CSV table of C-alpha atoms and ligand atoms in Angstrom, one decimal:
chain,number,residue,atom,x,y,z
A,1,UNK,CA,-52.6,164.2,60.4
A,2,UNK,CA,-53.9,164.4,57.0
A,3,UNK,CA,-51.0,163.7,54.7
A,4,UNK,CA,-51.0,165.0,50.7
A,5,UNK,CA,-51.9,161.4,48.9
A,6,UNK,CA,-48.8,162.0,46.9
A,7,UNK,CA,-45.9,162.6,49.7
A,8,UNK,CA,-47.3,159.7,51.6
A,9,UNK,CA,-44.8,156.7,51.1
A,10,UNK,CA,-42.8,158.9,48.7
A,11,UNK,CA,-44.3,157.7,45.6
A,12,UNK,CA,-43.9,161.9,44.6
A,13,UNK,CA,-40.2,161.2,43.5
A,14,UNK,CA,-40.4,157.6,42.1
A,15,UNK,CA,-37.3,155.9,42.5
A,16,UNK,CA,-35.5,158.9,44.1
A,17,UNK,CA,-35.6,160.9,47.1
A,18,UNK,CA,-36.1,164.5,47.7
A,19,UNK,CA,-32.2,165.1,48.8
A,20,UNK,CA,-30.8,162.7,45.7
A,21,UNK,CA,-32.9,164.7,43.5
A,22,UNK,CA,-31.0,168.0,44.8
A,23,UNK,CA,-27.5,166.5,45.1
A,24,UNK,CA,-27.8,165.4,41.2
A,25,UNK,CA,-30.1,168.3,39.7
A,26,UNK,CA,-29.1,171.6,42.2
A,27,UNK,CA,-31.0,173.6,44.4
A,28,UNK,CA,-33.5,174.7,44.2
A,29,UNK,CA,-35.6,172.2,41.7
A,30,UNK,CA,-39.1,172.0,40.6
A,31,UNK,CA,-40.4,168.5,40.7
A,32,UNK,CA,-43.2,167.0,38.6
A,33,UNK,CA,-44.9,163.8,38.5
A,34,UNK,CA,-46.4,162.6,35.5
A,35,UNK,CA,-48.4,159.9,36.5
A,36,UNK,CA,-50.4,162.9,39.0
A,37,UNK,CA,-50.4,165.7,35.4
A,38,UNK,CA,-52.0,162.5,33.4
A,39,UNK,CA,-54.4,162.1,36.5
A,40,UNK,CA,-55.2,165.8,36.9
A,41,UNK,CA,-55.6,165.9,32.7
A,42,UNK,CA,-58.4,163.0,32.7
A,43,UNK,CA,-60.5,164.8,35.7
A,44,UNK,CA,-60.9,167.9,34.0
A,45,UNK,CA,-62.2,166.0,30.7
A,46,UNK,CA,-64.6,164.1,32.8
A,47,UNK,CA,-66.3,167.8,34.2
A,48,UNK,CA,-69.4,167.5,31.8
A,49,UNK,CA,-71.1,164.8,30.6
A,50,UNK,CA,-71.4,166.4,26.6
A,51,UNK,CA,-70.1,164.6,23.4
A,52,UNK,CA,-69.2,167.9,22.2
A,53,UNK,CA,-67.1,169.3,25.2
A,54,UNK,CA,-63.0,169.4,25.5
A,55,UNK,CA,-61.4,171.3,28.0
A,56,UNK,CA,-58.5,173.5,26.9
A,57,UNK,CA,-55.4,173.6,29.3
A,58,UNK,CA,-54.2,177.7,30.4
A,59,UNK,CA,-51.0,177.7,29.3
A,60,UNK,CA,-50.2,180.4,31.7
A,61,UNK,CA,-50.2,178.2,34.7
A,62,UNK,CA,-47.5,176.0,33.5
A,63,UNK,CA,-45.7,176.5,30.3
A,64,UNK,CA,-42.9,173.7,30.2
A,65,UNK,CA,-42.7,172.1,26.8
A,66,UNK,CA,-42.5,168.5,27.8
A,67,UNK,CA,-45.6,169.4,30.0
A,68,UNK,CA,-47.6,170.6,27.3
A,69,UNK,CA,-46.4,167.1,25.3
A,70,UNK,CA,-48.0,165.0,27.9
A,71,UNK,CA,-51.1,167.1,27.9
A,72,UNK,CA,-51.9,166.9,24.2
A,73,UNK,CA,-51.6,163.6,24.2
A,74,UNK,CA,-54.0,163.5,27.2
A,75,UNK,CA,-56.7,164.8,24.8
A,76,UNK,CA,-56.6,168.5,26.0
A,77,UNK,CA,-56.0,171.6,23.8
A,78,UNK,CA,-55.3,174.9,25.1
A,79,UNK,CA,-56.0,178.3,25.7
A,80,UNK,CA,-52.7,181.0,25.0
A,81,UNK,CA,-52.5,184.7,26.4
A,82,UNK,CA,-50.2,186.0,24.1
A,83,UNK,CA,-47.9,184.8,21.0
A,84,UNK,CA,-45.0,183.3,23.2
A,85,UNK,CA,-47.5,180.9,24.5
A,86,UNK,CA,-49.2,180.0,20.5
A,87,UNK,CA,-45.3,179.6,20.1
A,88,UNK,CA,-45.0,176.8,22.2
A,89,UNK,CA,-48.1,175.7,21.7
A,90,UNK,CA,-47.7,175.3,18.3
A,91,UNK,CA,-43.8,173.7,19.3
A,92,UNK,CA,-45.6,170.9,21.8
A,93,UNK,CA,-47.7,169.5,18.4
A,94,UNK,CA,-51.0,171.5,19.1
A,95,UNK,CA,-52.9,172.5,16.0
A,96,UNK,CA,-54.3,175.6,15.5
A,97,UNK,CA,-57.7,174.3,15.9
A,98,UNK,CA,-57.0,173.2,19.2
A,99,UNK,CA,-55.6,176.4,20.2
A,100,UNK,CA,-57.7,179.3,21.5
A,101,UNK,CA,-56.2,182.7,21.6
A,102,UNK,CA,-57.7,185.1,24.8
A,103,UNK,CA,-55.6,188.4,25.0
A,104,UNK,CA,-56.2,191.0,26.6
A,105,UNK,CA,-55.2,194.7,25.8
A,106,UNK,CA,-53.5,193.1,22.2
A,107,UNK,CA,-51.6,195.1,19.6
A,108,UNK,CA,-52.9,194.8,15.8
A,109,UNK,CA,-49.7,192.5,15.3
A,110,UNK,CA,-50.7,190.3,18.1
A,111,UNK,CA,-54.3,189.9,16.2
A,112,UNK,CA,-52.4,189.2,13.1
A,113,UNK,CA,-50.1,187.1,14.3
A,114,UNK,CA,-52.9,184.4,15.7
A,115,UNK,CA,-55.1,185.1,12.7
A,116,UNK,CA,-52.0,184.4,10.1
A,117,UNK,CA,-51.9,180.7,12.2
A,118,UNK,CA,-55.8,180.0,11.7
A,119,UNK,CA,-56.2,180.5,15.7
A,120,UNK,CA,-59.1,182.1,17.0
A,121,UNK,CA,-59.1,184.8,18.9
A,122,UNK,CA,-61.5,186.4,21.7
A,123,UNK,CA,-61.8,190.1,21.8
A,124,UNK,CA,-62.8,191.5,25.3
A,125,UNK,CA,-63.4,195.0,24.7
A,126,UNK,CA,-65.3,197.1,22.1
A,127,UNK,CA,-61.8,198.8,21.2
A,128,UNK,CA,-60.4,195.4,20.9
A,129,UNK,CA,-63.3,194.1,18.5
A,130,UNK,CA,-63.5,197.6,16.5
A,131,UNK,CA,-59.2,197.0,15.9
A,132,UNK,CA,-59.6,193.7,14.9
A,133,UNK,CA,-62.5,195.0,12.3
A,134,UNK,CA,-60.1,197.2,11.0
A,135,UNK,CA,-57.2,194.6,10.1
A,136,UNK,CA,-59.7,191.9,9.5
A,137,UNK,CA,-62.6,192.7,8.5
A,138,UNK,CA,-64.7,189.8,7.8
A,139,UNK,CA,-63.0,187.3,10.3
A,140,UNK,CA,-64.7,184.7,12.3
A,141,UNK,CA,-64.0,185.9,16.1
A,142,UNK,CA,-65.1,185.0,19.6
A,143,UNK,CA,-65.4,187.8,22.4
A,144,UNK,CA,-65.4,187.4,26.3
A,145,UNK,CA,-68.2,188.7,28.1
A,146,UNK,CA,-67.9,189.8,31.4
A,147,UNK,CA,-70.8,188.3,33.5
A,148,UNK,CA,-71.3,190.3,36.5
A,149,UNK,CA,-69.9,187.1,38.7
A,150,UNK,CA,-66.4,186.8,39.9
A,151,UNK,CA,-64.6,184.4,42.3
A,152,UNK,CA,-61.2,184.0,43.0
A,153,UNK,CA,-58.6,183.2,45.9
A,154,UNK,CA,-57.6,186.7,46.1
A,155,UNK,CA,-58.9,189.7,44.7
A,156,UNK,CA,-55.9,190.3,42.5
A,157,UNK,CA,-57.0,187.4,40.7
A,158,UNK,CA,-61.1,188.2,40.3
A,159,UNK,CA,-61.3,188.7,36.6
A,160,UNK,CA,-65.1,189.0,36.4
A,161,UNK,CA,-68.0,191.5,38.2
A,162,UNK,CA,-68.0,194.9,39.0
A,163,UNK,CA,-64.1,195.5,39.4
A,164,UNK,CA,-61.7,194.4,36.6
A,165,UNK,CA,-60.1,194.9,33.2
A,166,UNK,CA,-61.4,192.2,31.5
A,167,UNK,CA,-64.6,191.3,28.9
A,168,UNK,CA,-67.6,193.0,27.5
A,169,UNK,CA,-70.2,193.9,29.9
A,170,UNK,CA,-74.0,192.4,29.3
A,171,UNK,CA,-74.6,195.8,29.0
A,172,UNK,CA,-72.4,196.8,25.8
A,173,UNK,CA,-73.4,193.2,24.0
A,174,UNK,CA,-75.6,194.9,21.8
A,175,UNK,CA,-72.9,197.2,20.9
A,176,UNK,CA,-70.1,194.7,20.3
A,177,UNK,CA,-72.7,193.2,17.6
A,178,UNK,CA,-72.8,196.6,16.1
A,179,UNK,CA,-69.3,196.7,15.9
A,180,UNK,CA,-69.3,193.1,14.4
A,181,UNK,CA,-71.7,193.8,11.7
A,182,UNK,CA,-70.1,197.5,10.8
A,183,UNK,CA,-67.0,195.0,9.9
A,184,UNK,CA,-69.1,191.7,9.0
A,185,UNK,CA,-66.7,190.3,11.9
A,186,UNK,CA,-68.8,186.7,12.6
A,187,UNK,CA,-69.1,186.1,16.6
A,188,UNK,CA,-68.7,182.2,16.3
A,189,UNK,CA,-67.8,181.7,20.0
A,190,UNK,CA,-67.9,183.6,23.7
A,191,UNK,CA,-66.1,182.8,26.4
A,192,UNK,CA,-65.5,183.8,30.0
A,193,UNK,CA,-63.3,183.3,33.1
A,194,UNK,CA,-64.8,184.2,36.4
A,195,UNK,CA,-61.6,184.1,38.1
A,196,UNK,CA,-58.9,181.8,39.5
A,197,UNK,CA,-59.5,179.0,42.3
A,198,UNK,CA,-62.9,177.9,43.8
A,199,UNK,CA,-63.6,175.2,46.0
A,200,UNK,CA,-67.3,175.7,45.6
A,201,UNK,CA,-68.9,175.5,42.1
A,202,UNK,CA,-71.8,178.1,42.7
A,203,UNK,CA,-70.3,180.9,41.7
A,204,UNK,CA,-68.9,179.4,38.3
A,205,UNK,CA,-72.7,177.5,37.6
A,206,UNK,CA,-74.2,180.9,38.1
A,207,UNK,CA,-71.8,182.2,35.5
A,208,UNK,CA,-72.3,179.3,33.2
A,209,UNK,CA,-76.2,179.9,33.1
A,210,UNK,CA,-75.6,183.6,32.9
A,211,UNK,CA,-73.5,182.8,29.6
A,212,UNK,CA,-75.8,180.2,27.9
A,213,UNK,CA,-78.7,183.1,28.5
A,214,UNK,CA,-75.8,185.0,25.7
A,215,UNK,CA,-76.5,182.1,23.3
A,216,UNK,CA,-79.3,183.6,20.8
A,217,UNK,CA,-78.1,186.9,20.6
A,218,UNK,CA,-75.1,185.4,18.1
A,219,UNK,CA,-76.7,183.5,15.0
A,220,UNK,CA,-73.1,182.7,13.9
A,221,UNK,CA,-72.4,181.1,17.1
A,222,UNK,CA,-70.3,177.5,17.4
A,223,UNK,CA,-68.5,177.6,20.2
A,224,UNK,CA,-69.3,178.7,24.2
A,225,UNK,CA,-66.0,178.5,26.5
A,226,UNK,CA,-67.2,178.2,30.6
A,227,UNK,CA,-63.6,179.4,31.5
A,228,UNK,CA,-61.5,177.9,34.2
A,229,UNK,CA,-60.7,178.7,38.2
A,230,UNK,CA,-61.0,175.0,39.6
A,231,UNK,CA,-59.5,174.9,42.7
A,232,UNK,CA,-57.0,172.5,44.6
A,233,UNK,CA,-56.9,172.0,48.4
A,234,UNK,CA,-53.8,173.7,49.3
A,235,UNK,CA,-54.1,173.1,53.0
A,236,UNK,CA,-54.0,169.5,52.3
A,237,UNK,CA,-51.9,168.9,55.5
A,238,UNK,CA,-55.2,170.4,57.8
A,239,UNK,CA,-57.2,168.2,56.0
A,240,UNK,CA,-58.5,170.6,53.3
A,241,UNK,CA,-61.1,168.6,51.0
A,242,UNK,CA,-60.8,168.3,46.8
A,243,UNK,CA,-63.4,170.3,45.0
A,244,UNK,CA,-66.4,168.3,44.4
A,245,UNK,CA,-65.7,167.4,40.9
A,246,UNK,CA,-68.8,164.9,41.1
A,247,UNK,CA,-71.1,167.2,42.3
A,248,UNK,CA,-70.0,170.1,39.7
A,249,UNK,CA,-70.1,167.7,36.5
A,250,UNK,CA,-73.7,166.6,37.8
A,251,UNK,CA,-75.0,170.2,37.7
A,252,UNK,CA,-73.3,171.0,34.6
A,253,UNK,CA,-74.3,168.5,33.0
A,254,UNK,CA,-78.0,169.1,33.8
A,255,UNK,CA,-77.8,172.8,33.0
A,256,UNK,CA,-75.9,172.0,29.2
A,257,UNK,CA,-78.3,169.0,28.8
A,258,UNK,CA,-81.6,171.9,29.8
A,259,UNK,CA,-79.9,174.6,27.1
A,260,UNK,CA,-79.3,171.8,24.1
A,261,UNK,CA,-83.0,170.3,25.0
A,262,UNK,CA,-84.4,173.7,24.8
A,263,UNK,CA,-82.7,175.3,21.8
A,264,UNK,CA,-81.8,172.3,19.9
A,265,UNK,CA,-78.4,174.1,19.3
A,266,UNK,CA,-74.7,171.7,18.7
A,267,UNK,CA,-72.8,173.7,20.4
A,268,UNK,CA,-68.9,172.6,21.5
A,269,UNK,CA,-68.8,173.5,25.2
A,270,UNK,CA,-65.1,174.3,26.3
A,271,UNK,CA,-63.5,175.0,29.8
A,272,UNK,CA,-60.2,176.3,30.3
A,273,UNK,CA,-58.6,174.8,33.5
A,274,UNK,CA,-54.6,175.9,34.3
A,275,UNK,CA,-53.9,175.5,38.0
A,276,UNK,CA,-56.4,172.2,38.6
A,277,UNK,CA,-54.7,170.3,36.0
A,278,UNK,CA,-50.8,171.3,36.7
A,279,UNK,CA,-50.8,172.5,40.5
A,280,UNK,CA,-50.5,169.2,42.4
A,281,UNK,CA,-48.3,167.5,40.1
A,282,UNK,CA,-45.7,169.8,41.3
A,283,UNK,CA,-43.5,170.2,44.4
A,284,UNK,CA,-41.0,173.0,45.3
A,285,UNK,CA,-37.9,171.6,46.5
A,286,UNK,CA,-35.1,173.7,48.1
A,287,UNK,CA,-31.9,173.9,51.0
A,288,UNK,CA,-32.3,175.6,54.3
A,289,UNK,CA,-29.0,177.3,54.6
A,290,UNK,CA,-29.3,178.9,58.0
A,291,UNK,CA,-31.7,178.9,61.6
A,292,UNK,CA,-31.7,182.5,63.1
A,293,UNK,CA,-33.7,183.7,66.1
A,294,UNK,CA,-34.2,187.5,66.4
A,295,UNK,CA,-36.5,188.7,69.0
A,296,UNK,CA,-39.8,186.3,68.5
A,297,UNK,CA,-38.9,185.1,65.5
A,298,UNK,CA,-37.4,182.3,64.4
A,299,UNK,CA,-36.0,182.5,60.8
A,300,UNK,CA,-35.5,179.3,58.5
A,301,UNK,CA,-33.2,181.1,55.2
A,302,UNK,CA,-33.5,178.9,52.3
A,303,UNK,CA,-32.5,179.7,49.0
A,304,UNK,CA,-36.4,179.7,48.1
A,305,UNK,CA,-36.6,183.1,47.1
A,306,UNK,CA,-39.5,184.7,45.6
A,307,UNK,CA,-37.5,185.0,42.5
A,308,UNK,CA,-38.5,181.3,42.5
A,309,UNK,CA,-42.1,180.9,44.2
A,310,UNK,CA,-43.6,184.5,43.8
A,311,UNK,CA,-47.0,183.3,45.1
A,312,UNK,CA,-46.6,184.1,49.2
A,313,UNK,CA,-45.5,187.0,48.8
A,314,UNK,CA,-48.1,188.2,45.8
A,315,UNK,CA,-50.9,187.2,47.1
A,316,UNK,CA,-50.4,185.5,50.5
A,317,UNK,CA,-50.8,182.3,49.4
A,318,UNK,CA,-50.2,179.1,52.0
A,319,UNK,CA,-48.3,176.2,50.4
A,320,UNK,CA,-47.9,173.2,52.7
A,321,UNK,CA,-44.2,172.3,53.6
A,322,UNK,CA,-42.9,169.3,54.8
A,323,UNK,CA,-39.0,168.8,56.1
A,324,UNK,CA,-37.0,166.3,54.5
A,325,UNK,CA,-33.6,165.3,56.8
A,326,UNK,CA,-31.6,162.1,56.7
A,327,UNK,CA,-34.0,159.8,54.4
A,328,UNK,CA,-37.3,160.4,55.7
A,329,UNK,CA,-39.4,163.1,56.5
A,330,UNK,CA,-39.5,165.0,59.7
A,331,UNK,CA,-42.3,164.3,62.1
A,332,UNK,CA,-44.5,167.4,62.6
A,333,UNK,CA,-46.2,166.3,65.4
A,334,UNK,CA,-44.0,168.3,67.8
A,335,UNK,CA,-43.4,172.1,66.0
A,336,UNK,CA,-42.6,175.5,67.0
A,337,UNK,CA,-43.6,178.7,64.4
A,338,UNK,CA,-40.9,179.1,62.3
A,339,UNK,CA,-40.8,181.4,59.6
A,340,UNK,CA,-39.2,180.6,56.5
A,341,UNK,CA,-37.6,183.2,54.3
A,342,UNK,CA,-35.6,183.4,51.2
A,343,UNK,CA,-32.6,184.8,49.5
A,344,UNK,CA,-33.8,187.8,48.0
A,345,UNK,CA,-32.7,191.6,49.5
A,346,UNK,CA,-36.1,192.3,50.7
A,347,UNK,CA,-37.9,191.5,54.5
A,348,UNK,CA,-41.4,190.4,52.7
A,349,UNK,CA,-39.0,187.3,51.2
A,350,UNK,CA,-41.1,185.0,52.8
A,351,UNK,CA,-42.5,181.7,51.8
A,352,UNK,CA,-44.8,180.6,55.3
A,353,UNK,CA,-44.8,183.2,58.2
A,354,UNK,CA,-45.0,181.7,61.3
A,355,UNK,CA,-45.7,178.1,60.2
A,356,UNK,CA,-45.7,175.1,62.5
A,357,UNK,CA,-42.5,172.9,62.1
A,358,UNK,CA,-40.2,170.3,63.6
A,359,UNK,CA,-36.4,172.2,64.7
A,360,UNK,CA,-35.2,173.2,61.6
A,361,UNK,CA,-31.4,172.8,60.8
A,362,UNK,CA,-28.8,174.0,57.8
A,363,UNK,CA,-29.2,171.0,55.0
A,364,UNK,CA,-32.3,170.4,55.5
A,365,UNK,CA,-34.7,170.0,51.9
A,366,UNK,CA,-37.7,172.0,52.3
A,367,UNK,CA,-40.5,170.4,50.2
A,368,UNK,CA,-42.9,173.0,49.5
A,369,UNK,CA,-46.0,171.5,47.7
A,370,UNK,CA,-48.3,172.4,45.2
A,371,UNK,CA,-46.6,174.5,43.3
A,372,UNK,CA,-46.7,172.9,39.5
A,373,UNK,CA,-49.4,175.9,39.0
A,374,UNK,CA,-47.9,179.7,38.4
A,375,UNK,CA,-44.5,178.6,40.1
A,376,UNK,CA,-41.7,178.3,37.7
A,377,UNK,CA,-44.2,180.4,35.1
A,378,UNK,CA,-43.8,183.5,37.6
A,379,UNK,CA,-40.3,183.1,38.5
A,380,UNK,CA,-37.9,185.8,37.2
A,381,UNK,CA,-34.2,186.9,38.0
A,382,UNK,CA,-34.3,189.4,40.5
A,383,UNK,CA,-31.2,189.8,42.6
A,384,UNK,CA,-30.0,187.8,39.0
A,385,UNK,CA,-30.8,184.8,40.5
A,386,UNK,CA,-30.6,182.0,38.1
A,387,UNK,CA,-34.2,180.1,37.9
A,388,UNK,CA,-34.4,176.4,38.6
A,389,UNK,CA,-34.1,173.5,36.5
A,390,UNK,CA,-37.3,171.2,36.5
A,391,UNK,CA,-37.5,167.6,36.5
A,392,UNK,CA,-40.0,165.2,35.8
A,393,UNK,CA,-40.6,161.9,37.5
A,394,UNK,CA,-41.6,159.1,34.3
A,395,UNK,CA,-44.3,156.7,35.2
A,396,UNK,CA,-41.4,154.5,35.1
A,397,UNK,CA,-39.9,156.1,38.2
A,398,UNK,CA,-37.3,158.0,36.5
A,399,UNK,CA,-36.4,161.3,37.1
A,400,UNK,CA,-35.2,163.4,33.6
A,401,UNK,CA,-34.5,166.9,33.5
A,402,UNK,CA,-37.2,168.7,31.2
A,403,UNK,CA,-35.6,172.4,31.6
A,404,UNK,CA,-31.9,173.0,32.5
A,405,UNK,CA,-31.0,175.3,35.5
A,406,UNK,CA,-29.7,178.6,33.7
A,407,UNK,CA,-26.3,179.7,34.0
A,408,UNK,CA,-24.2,182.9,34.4
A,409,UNK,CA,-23.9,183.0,30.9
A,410,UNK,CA,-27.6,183.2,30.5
A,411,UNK,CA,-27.6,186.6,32.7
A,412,UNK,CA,-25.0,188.0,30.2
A,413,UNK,CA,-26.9,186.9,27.4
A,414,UNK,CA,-28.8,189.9,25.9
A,415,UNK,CA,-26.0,192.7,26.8
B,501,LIG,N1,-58.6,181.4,31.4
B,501,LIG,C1,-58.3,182.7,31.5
B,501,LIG,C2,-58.8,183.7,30.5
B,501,LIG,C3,-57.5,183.1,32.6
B,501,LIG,O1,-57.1,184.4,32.7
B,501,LIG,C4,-57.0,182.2,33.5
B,501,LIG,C5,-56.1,182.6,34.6
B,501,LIG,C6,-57.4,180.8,33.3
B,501,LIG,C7,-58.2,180.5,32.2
B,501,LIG,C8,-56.9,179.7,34.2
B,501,LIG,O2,-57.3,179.9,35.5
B,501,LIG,P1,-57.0,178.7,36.6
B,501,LIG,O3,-57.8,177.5,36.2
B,501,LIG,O4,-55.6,178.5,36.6
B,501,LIG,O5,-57.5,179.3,37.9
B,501,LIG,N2,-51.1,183.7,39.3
B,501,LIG,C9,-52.3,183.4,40.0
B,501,LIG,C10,-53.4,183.0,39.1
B,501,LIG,C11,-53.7,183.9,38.0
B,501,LIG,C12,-54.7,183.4,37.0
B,501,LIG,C13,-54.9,184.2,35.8
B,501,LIG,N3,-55.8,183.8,34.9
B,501,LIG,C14,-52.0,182.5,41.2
B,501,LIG,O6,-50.9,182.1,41.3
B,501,LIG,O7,-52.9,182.1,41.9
């Protein structure tokens, strides 16, 4: 049995345990290591092999202040989706050079609010470009260009090719420079995101030559931003295998090398990683409150709702689980399908259907893995559910809370 490098001899929780962690912080509790983030920060720096490259962290993925702290200081900056995100950005010490602003569907206040901060901001429509003429005429502005390649985990989360919202097509380019010179906008950078989590870097090098093809159409241009989607194993318990970060930074490396050789251009290459970077330096912890069996079914109900992990239920996602009882783990080698569910008022609650598991019994800590990416950041308070506190393991070993659970208070709070 392949084990996740991290659970292996508990080195996850430093100095604690999974159930000390719950008894001392509540249930449920998202878990992060720091020693993993720092890991995760330095392998996404290393992807090409360019003086002038810097990845820039997706804010969306993970938004937690003293995350974003450890990042900076990693050497990444960042890429925001709206103002709440520059807001923290700006909070976590990240200056506005190091902050990239890529909105979609954005109101003229948005655009101001980024430009009044000295953050640049990518348009990715025509409409978007011809507004941000209007207000600013004569602002330096990046746009993202749809091209024609997606990739993703699930097609809600394609965000290039034939099918989605997002970018300017190759085939309006020479309109968006229309629109730019009606407004003597400057296009100093494009960018692009083909879509969230690969395994196999084709589809993202395809993209990334696609792009760099852009390049001469924009005298004015400085930046070009690859976009993000790096994937993680999430089956790492059926042996799943890590994205080939060696092979990926040798082929783009090679194909940023062949575009400087052959236009001489000094270009800053960007990517803009979320899930790689905070996804596995997170686990999931929660209580199994009660074992049910109802026809074939047997039904694990934990107080992991998807008020708290929205991901299974969104877009079917598999998260690894392990079973924590009595000081150690639960050996999986003998299982039945179990299905574990949730809190929440509604049957698709469900966090693994049918999963593989050792006899599962009330008290029992349910370590769902993998979820530092779009967990807490999609949680909400339906059924006003309170959302988790989060904790994060020092390199020291230490546990300390880095968001406090909320409180009935906080439910009442904007009546
Ligand atoms: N850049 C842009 C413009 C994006 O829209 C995204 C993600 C990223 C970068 C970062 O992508 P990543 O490296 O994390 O794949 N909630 C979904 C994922 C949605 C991703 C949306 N955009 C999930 O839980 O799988």
């Amino acid at each position: 049995m392949h084990e996740s490098e991290y659970i292996a001899g508990q080195t996850f929780f430093g100095r604690s345990d999974p159930a000390e962690l719950l008894a001392r912080f509540g249930s449920p509790l998202y878990v992060y290591n720091e020693s993993i983030l720092r890991r995760r920060c330095q392998d996404m720096l290393r992807i090409i092999d360019y003086p002038r490259f810097v990845a820039s962290y997706s804010i969306k993925a993970n938004s937690n202040l003293h995350l974003l702290k450890i990042i900076r200081e990693e050497g990444l900056s960042a890429d925001a989706m709206s103002p709440g995100e520059i807001v923290v950005l700006e909070q976590a010490g990240f200056r506005p050079e190091q902050i990239f602003f890529v909105p979609n569907n954005v109101s003229a206040d948005e655009l101001r609010f980024a430009a009044e901060r000295q953050i640049l901001t990518s348009l990715d429509s025509l409409d978007q470009l011809e507004l941000m003429g209007k207000i600013l005429p004569g602002s330096r502005v990046a746009i993202r260009i749809n091209p024609g390649i997606g990739a993703g985990h699930h097609e809600k989360v394609v965000t290039a090719g034939e099918r989605t919202k997002f970018g300017i097509s190759g085939a309006q380019l020479f309109q968006a420079g229309r629109v730019a010179e009606r407004y003597g906008l400057r296009i100093v950078g494009i960018n692009q995101h083909i879509g969230s989590l690969f395994m196999e870097p084709e589809p993202y090098l395809r993209a990334a030559a696609y792009l760099l093809d852009q390049v001469e159409r924009f005298p004015d241009l400085e930046l070009v931003d690859l976009g993000g989607g790096f994937g993680i194993p999430h089956r790492k318990l059926s042996g799943e295998q890590r994205l080939d970060l060696r092979d990926l930074n040798k082929k783009l490396t090679r194909l940023i090398r062949a575009f400087t050789d052959r236009h001489g251009r000094d270009l800053l290459f960007k990517s803009e990683p979320g899930r790689y970077v905070v996804a596995e330096c997170g686990v999931l912890l929660g209580t199994v409150h009660a074992v049910k069996e109802t026809g074939q079914t047997i039904y694990a109900g934990t107080d992991l709702g998807f008020n708290v992990l929205a991901r299974p239920i969104l877009y079917d996602s598999w998260h690894d689980i392990r079973i924590y009882r009595d000081g150690r783990y639960l050996d999986d080698s003998e299982t039945k399908p179990v299905t574990v569910v949730g809190n929440i008022c509604e049957s698709g609650d469900i966090i693994a259907a049918d999963r593989p598991l050792p006899d599962l019994e009330a008290n029992d800590v349910v370590v769902v893995l993998d979820t530092g990416a779009y967990g807490y950041a999609m949680s909400s308070n339906y059924n006003n559910r309170l959302r988790p506190a989060e904790v994060l393991i020092r390199l020291d070993g230490e546990p300390v809370l880095i968001r406090r659970r909320e409180t009935y208070e906080d439910l009442l709070r904007y009546f």
